[in-house]
Amino acid sequence: ALPGPDGAYVLPDSFDDGARQCGANILTALDAGVAKMRIDFDTSAGDITYTTLRNSLPIARTLMLMLAEKLCVEANGQPAGKLQMLMPDEGTAALVAREWAPPPTVHCASIARYRVPEDAVACIVVAPTSLDTGALDALLNSEPVMSGNVPVIVLNPQLVNMNTGALGLEGRQMLKRMASEFPDVFVLQTLPGAAITRKYPDKYAIWQEDPEAPGGFRFVRDDPKRPSAFAISEELYEDTETPGWLKELKSLINSLQRL
């Protein structure tokens, strides 16, 4: 892990380090009574070769194992219930259930038409897209979730169609709901030449790639609000020509702001 000033902020230096920090911070937030939370774990550095779902599966599997061990077993060793792993589609849910060989304390399902079972201890919703807005809304409106008995962890949501920038009424309502009800409990977002991190309840930390700094990144500043990828790139590289991907991102952000 790469420390910031006075060790106040830490940039994970590997996937395992980031996963460990992410899992530990989820448990800390749950202990503090946070029943809804958002996790952004993105180490793609802006590479769109693979989908958000594909990039989310490694950290989802790691969190599944970590949280199932901590949440699904009582102190006396008896089962406490099952961790619910909710995928955007039935095919991915079936693939995960087959290839991950999850422990018996984990239930894998598609979020479509999902109903919270009585033995659920928590739900991890993996990479929901704009197509999953209705199903996610139904989950959040269910009695076990509304009462706070079953925490919901949303991992790497992608609620805006990045190909078209389309955002319907349901999508706008869900974005507002996510912003008001789901604190960013853990953020590790890598960008070309930069990174944003957060561990709840601390501020966001901005890092810039620096070959001369230990680990290749240096701490730039912190921020009480989460800055956009465009704002960070514009701030750090204002003296250089704006790359094409950044112009496209700015155009999308401007379009969303007009909604």
XYZ file of C-alpha atoms in Angstrom:
259
model
C 0.000 0.000 0.000
C 1.226 3.494 -0.877
C 0.647 6.015 1.949
C -0.374 9.637 1.482
C 0.646 12.478 3.804
C 0.928 11.358 7.432
C -0.548 8.009 6.347
C -4.022 9.584 6.171
C -4.735 8.054 2.752
C -3.561 4.820 1.222
C -3.414 3.762 -2.422
C -3.522 -0.037 -2.780
C -0.457 -1.348 -4.578
C -1.976 -4.617 -5.847
C -5.306 -6.302 -6.502
C -5.001 -8.377 -3.327
C -4.175 -5.299 -1.264
C -7.154 -3.421 -2.704
C -9.488 -6.375 -2.197
C -8.388 -6.747 1.415
C -8.972 -3.048 2.097
C -12.326 -3.148 0.311
C -13.616 -6.142 2.278
C -12.413 -4.746 5.586
C -14.065 -1.395 4.925
C -17.371 -3.039 3.997
C -17.361 -4.888 7.330
C -16.487 -1.676 9.178
C -19.382 0.146 7.503
C -21.785 -2.694 8.305
C -20.691 -2.585 11.950
C -21.388 1.180 11.904
C -24.961 0.534 10.765
C -24.591 1.368 7.067
C -27.160 -0.886 5.363
C -26.771 0.414 1.797
C -23.427 1.074 0.209
C -21.715 1.550 -3.122
C -18.374 0.027 -4.070
C -16.365 1.184 -7.086
C -13.412 -1.093 -7.721
C -12.046 -0.263 -11.170
C -8.437 -1.012 -12.056
C -8.929 -0.801 -15.831
C -7.351 2.696 -16.077
C -9.916 3.633 -18.702
C -9.318 0.524 -20.841
C -12.689 -0.471 -22.343
C -11.488 -3.763 -23.842
C -13.698 -5.662 -21.423
C -17.129 -4.853 -20.040
C -17.710 -3.527 -16.540
C -19.244 -6.892 -15.621
C -16.189 -8.806 -16.854
C -13.856 -6.494 -14.944
C -16.029 -6.781 -11.807
C -16.036 -10.573 -11.500
C -12.580 -11.010 -9.880
C -13.301 -8.567 -7.040
C -16.862 -9.908 -6.730
C -15.534 -13.429 -6.168
C -13.002 -12.213 -3.608
C -15.629 -10.232 -1.701
C -17.993 -13.211 -1.828
C -15.481 -15.414 -0.034
C -14.476 -12.749 2.486
C -17.997 -11.675 3.407
C -19.467 -15.184 3.453
C -16.856 -16.161 6.038
C -17.656 -13.150 8.236
C -21.417 -12.744 7.813
C -22.821 -16.220 7.247
C -21.485 -18.080 10.286
C -22.467 -17.476 13.905
C -19.873 -17.254 16.677
C -20.755 -20.825 17.679
C -20.076 -22.065 14.149
C -23.718 -22.459 13.163
C -24.983 -21.044 9.830
C -26.383 -17.509 10.100
C -27.885 -17.400 6.608
C -26.794 -16.968 3.012
C -24.994 -14.206 1.163
C -26.875 -13.312 -2.025
C -24.740 -12.727 -5.149
C -26.943 -11.007 -7.733
C -25.797 -10.865 -11.357
C -27.280 -8.838 -14.228
C -28.392 -11.949 -16.141
C -29.158 -15.609 -15.593
C -26.284 -16.779 -17.777
C -23.677 -15.018 -15.631
C -25.373 -16.228 -12.448
C -25.243 -19.831 -13.685
C -21.617 -19.449 -14.793
C -20.611 -18.042 -11.412
C -22.465 -20.762 -9.505
C -20.697 -23.419 -11.589
C -17.156 -22.067 -11.955
C -16.655 -20.287 -8.641
C -17.823 -23.284 -6.599
C -19.237 -20.942 -3.927
C -19.591 -22.239 -0.371
C -23.047 -23.472 0.714
C -23.553 -20.158 2.530
C -23.732 -18.317 -0.826
C -26.670 -18.151 -3.234
C -26.064 -16.939 -6.808
C -28.986 -15.568 -8.819
C -29.999 -13.068 -11.480
C -31.381 -9.800 -10.151
C -34.281 -10.053 -12.620
C -37.438 -11.210 -10.808
C -35.354 -11.781 -7.671
C -37.100 -12.064 -4.308
C -35.166 -11.762 -1.049
C -35.307 -15.127 0.781
C -35.801 -15.387 4.524
C -32.249 -16.620 5.117
C -30.538 -13.705 3.314
C -27.845 -11.964 5.369
C -26.800 -9.446 2.664
C -27.029 -8.851 -1.088
C -24.131 -7.995 -3.379
C -25.441 -6.592 -6.677
C -22.693 -6.987 -9.265
C -22.323 -4.418 -12.060
C -25.980 -3.497 -12.613
C -26.650 -1.632 -15.861
C -29.392 0.644 -17.114
C -31.331 -2.500 -18.046
C -31.413 -3.562 -14.386
C -32.873 -0.326 -13.008
C -36.366 -1.755 -12.484
C -35.099 -4.921 -10.803
C -32.749 -2.933 -8.580
C -35.583 -0.609 -7.601
C -37.761 -3.602 -6.702
C -34.966 -5.014 -4.534
C -34.514 -1.721 -2.701
C -38.265 -1.456 -2.105
C -38.539 -4.958 -0.669
C -39.408 -5.216 3.032
C -36.166 -6.932 4.165
C -34.091 -4.166 2.541
C -36.366 -1.268 3.514
C -36.255 -2.422 7.148
C -32.467 -2.558 7.107
C -32.393 -6.258 7.978
C -30.692 -7.200 4.712
C -27.865 -4.844 3.675
C -27.343 -4.147 -0.025
C -23.884 -3.660 -1.509
C -23.874 -2.366 -5.093
C -20.605 -3.130 -6.868
C -19.539 -1.110 -9.921
C -22.946 0.159 -11.043
C -23.144 1.296 -14.664
C -26.621 2.808 -14.787
C -25.973 5.029 -17.795
C -25.777 3.477 -21.255
C -22.216 4.476 -22.140
C -22.769 3.767 -25.852
C -25.613 6.254 -26.248
C -25.605 8.284 -23.038
C -29.303 7.406 -22.774
C -30.920 7.809 -19.377
C -34.654 7.340 -18.990
C -36.903 8.413 -16.158
C -36.206 5.231 -14.155
C -32.488 5.725 -14.643
C -32.567 9.328 -13.451
C -34.575 8.353 -10.390
C -32.181 5.514 -9.587
C -29.127 7.754 -9.948
C -30.697 10.209 -7.506
C -31.526 7.373 -5.126
C -28.015 5.980 -5.314
C -26.552 9.413 -4.646
C -28.762 10.034 -1.605
C -28.938 6.563 -0.047
C -25.707 4.800 -1.015
C -22.487 6.263 0.385
C -19.254 5.400 -1.409
C -17.868 2.989 1.159
C -14.851 2.054 -0.945
C -13.531 3.612 -4.148
C -10.530 2.519 -6.166
C -10.869 4.117 -9.581
C -7.881 4.157 -11.881
C -7.674 6.632 -14.738
C -5.011 7.220 -17.403
C -2.187 8.611 -15.281
C -4.263 9.086 -12.118
C -6.411 7.409 -9.481
C -9.215 8.239 -7.045
C -9.601 6.397 -3.753
C -11.912 6.527 -0.769
C -12.412 4.541 2.412
C -15.631 5.463 4.227
C -15.997 7.799 6.092
C -12.824 9.569 4.942
C -12.544 12.089 2.120
C -11.686 11.172 -1.458
C -7.990 11.117 -2.307
C -6.582 12.043 -5.718
C -3.333 10.506 -6.926
C -1.172 11.231 -9.955
C 1.180 8.895 -11.730
C 4.789 9.874 -11.010
C 7.680 7.587 -12.011
C 9.884 9.166 -9.337
C 7.426 8.596 -6.474
C 7.465 5.397 -4.387
C 5.176 2.902 -6.092
C 4.778 5.171 -9.121
C 2.048 7.461 -7.710
C 2.064 10.585 -5.575
C -0.753 12.010 -3.459
C -2.159 15.255 -4.920
C -4.988 16.333 -2.627
C -8.177 15.236 -0.909
C -11.764 16.290 -1.578
C -14.951 16.002 0.499
C -16.916 15.344 -2.706
C -16.169 12.779 -5.352
C -14.602 14.471 -8.385
C -15.441 13.251 -11.866
C -12.880 11.505 -14.024
C -13.038 14.423 -16.431
C -12.422 17.006 -13.689
C -9.385 15.119 -12.408
C -7.867 14.634 -15.842
C -8.482 18.285 -16.728
C -6.912 19.420 -13.440
C -3.826 17.224 -13.675
C -3.184 17.608 -17.381
C -4.476 21.086 -18.144
C -1.237 22.038 -19.898
C -1.394 19.152 -22.363
C -3.624 18.506 -25.339
C -6.930 16.933 -24.351
C -6.996 13.300 -25.558
C -9.916 12.050 -27.628
C -11.357 9.809 -24.894
C -11.458 12.800 -22.547
C -13.336 14.937 -25.081
C -15.916 12.153 -25.467
C -16.260 11.849 -21.683
C -16.745 15.615 -21.334
C -19.461 15.519 -23.990
C -21.274 12.708 -22.136
C -21.044 14.514 -18.791
C -22.401 17.713 -20.328
C -25.299 15.759 -21.815
C -26.140 14.178 -18.450
C -26.002 17.520 -16.694
C -28.689 18.831 -19.035
C -31.110 16.053 -17.984
